Amino acid sequence: MGNKVFRPKLWALGLTVVLCGAMIALGIWQLGRGQDKAELLARYEAAAERPPREMTAGAWAEPGVIERASVAGRFDGTRQLLLDNQSHERQPGYRVWTPLLLNHGGVVIVDRGWIPAGGDRSKPPPVPVPQGEVRFTGYWRTLPEPGMRLEVDNCAPAPWPRIVQYPTADELRCLYGQSVPGGLFLMDADAPGGYVREWGAGPELSPGKHYGYAAQWFAFAAVLAALFIIYSFRPRT
């Protein structure tokens, strides 16, 4: 480029810096999500090696801790929640959260797995529950949190089953009373009365996809920077 000189336009420089910065930030964010998923998988694997403990009223999930647990009680099929925006193999759907009335008092929210949304989103799909007393094991953990929380009131009056967006512990206590502990019970995949369950093994938990997204964002930033440099060389005047 002996007959050309590097002479970038100010608007192009500013735009490139902003876009590259945004792409790099997205790549770093995806790296963080991948690391979070890797740590979550490790906690599931560690929990699977320990014997389950009996859940009792007042139990509280410790942040970052996943443990094996067992429960006994009766499902309340009249007040179920459908956690919205949940996908399985790229198909939209819900996670079914059903309150379990423990034999010794108290309520535990049980995640019974994923179901497809169906064609009409205005009509929640039927979610029958097992009748009578049930006993099963699973994982006990803190409530899942979204990457970005929407401003919604999950406690607002609505027909059951309610479609919700990542309710907090306070919202669950608003819906079910103060006896609801701050946590979520994930029903084992072989327990009857549930739906699609892939705790610690589903593709949604794979850290690899986030690392792939991060690599794409970094590559986009590199390509944009290279194009900016190439087209900023102009003939000498």
Tab-separated table of C-alpha atoms in Angstrom, residues 47-167:
chain	number	residue	atom	x	y	z
A	47	ALA	CA	-24.715	-34.037	44.261
A	48	ALA	CA	-25.445	-37.331	42.468
A	49	GLU	CA	-22.705	-39.019	44.505
A	50	ARG	CA	-24.304	-38.178	47.877
A	51	PRO	CA	-27.323	-39.865	49.534
A	52	PRO	CA	-30.584	-37.863	49.566
A	53	ARG	CA	-31.863	-36.125	52.689
A	54	GLU	CA	-35.503	-35.949	53.739
A	55	MET	CA	-37.140	-32.622	52.946
A	56	THR	CA	-38.956	-30.965	55.826
A	57	ALA	CA	-40.937	-27.769	56.235
A	58	GLY	CA	-38.750	-24.710	56.543
A	59	ALA	CA	-35.898	-26.108	54.439
A	60	TRP	CA	-33.970	-23.432	52.596
A	61	ALA	CA	-31.761	-23.909	49.556
A	62	GLU	CA	-28.274	-22.517	50.023
A	63	PRO	CA	-27.034	-20.308	47.154
A	64	GLY	CA	-24.873	-22.244	44.726
A	65	VAL	CA	-25.613	-25.604	46.393
A	66	ILE	CA	-27.368	-28.513	44.669
A	67	GLU	CA	-28.120	-31.561	46.799
A	68	ARG	CA	-30.009	-34.820	46.632
A	69	ALA	CA	-33.266	-34.921	48.571
A	70	SER	CA	-36.443	-36.974	48.999
A	71	VAL	CA	-40.004	-35.824	49.599
A	72	ALA	CA	-43.340	-37.326	50.581
A	73	GLY	CA	-46.740	-35.698	50.348
A	74	ARG	CA	-49.651	-34.877	48.049
A	75	PHE	CA	-49.660	-32.719	44.940
A	76	ASP	CA	-51.953	-29.712	44.760
A	77	GLY	CA	-53.060	-29.818	41.120
A	78	THR	CA	-55.345	-26.795	41.486
A	79	ARG	CA	-52.547	-24.210	41.871
A	80	GLN	CA	-49.825	-25.024	39.385
A	81	LEU	CA	-47.357	-22.713	37.633
A	82	LEU	CA	-46.089	-22.864	34.059
A	83	LEU	CA	-42.647	-21.312	33.746
A	84	ASP	CA	-42.713	-19.575	30.367
A	85	ASN	CA	-40.065	-19.347	27.621
A	86	GLN	CA	-38.570	-22.806	28.169
A	87	SER	CA	-37.327	-24.741	25.160
A	88	HIS	CA	-36.433	-28.352	24.495
A	89	GLU	CA	-34.766	-29.362	21.237
A	90	ARG	CA	-35.654	-25.900	19.875
A	91	GLN	CA	-39.358	-26.378	20.635
A	92	PRO	CA	-41.025	-23.738	22.857
A	93	GLY	CA	-42.802	-24.811	25.984
A	94	TYR	CA	-43.129	-24.566	29.742
A	95	ARG	CA	-41.676	-26.068	32.876
A	96	VAL	CA	-44.413	-27.397	35.153
A	97	TRP	CA	-44.102	-26.290	38.778
A	98	THR	CA	-46.514	-28.057	41.122
A	99	PRO	CA	-46.854	-27.431	44.874
A	100	LEU	CA	-46.391	-30.537	47.013
A	101	LEU	CA	-48.080	-30.555	50.429
A	102	LEU	CA	-45.565	-32.317	52.671
A	103	ASN	CA	-46.792	-34.989	55.074
A	104	HIS	CA	-45.217	-33.170	58.006
A	105	GLY	CA	-46.506	-29.741	57.002
A	106	GLY	CA	-45.265	-27.085	54.656
A	107	VAL	CA	-45.187	-26.765	50.877
A	108	VAL	CA	-42.402	-27.484	48.401
A	109	ILE	CA	-42.509	-26.393	44.755
A	110	VAL	CA	-41.687	-29.361	42.506
A	111	ASP	CA	-40.436	-28.962	38.945
A	112	ARG	CA	-42.067	-31.881	37.130
A	113	GLY	CA	-40.330	-31.187	33.829
A	114	TRP	CA	-40.885	-29.639	30.416
A	115	ILE	CA	-44.022	-29.750	28.234
A	116	PRO	CA	-44.635	-28.260	24.756
A	117	ALA	CA	-46.598	-25.023	24.569
A	118	GLY	CA	-49.056	-26.166	21.911
A	119	GLY	CA	-50.540	-24.130	19.105
A	120	ASP	CA	-52.742	-21.773	21.131
A	121	ARG	CA	-50.646	-19.884	23.677
A	122	SER	CA	-53.791	-18.335	25.181
A	123	LYS	CA	-54.878	-21.761	26.469
A	124	PRO	CA	-52.445	-23.441	28.877
A	125	PRO	CA	-51.985	-27.164	28.206
A	126	PRO	CA	-53.525	-29.647	30.659
A	127	VAL	CA	-51.161	-30.686	33.462
A	128	PRO	CA	-52.716	-33.567	35.439
A	129	VAL	CA	-51.042	-34.651	38.684
A	130	PRO	CA	-50.710	-38.041	40.401
A	131	GLN	CA	-53.429	-38.615	42.994
A	132	GLY	CA	-52.825	-39.686	46.557
A	133	GLU	CA	-49.570	-39.728	48.465
A	134	VAL	CA	-46.361	-39.699	46.438
A	135	ARG	CA	-42.749	-40.322	47.393
A	136	PHE	CA	-39.766	-39.636	45.176
A	137	THR	CA	-36.235	-38.303	45.114
A	138	GLY	CA	-34.657	-35.486	43.163
A	139	TYR	CA	-32.434	-32.433	43.344
A	140	TRP	CA	-32.956	-29.519	45.722
A	141	ARG	CA	-31.562	-26.166	44.586
A	142	THR	CA	-32.172	-22.434	44.578
A	143	LEU	CA	-34.720	-20.928	42.238
A	144	PRO	CA	-33.457	-20.416	38.671
A	145	GLU	CA	-32.822	-16.849	37.595
A	146	PRO	CA	-32.959	-15.432	34.053
A	147	GLY	CA	-30.092	-13.616	32.396
A	148	MET	CA	-32.360	-10.549	32.277
A	149	ARG	CA	-35.431	-10.311	34.503
A	150	LEU	CA	-38.595	-8.846	32.988
A	151	GLU	CA	-40.757	-6.438	34.945
A	152	VAL	CA	-43.742	-8.693	35.645
A	153	ASP	CA	-45.929	-9.306	38.666
A	154	ASN	CA	-46.142	-13.083	39.045
A	155	CYS	CA	-48.362	-12.634	42.078
A	156	ALA	CA	-51.078	-10.692	40.235
A	157	PRO	CA	-54.530	-12.349	40.121
A	158	ALA	CA	-54.757	-14.843	37.255
A	159	PRO	CA	-56.440	-18.176	36.526
A	160	TRP	CA	-54.662	-21.445	37.338
A	161	PRO	CA	-52.435	-22.836	36.032
A	162	ARG	CA	-50.587	-19.523	35.930
A	163	ILE	CA	-47.999	-18.700	33.289
A	164	VAL	CA	-45.105	-17.021	35.096
A	165	GLN	CA	-41.680	-15.524	34.370
A	166	TYR	CA	-39.077	-16.801	36.847
A	167	PRO	CA	-40.900	-16.093	40.130
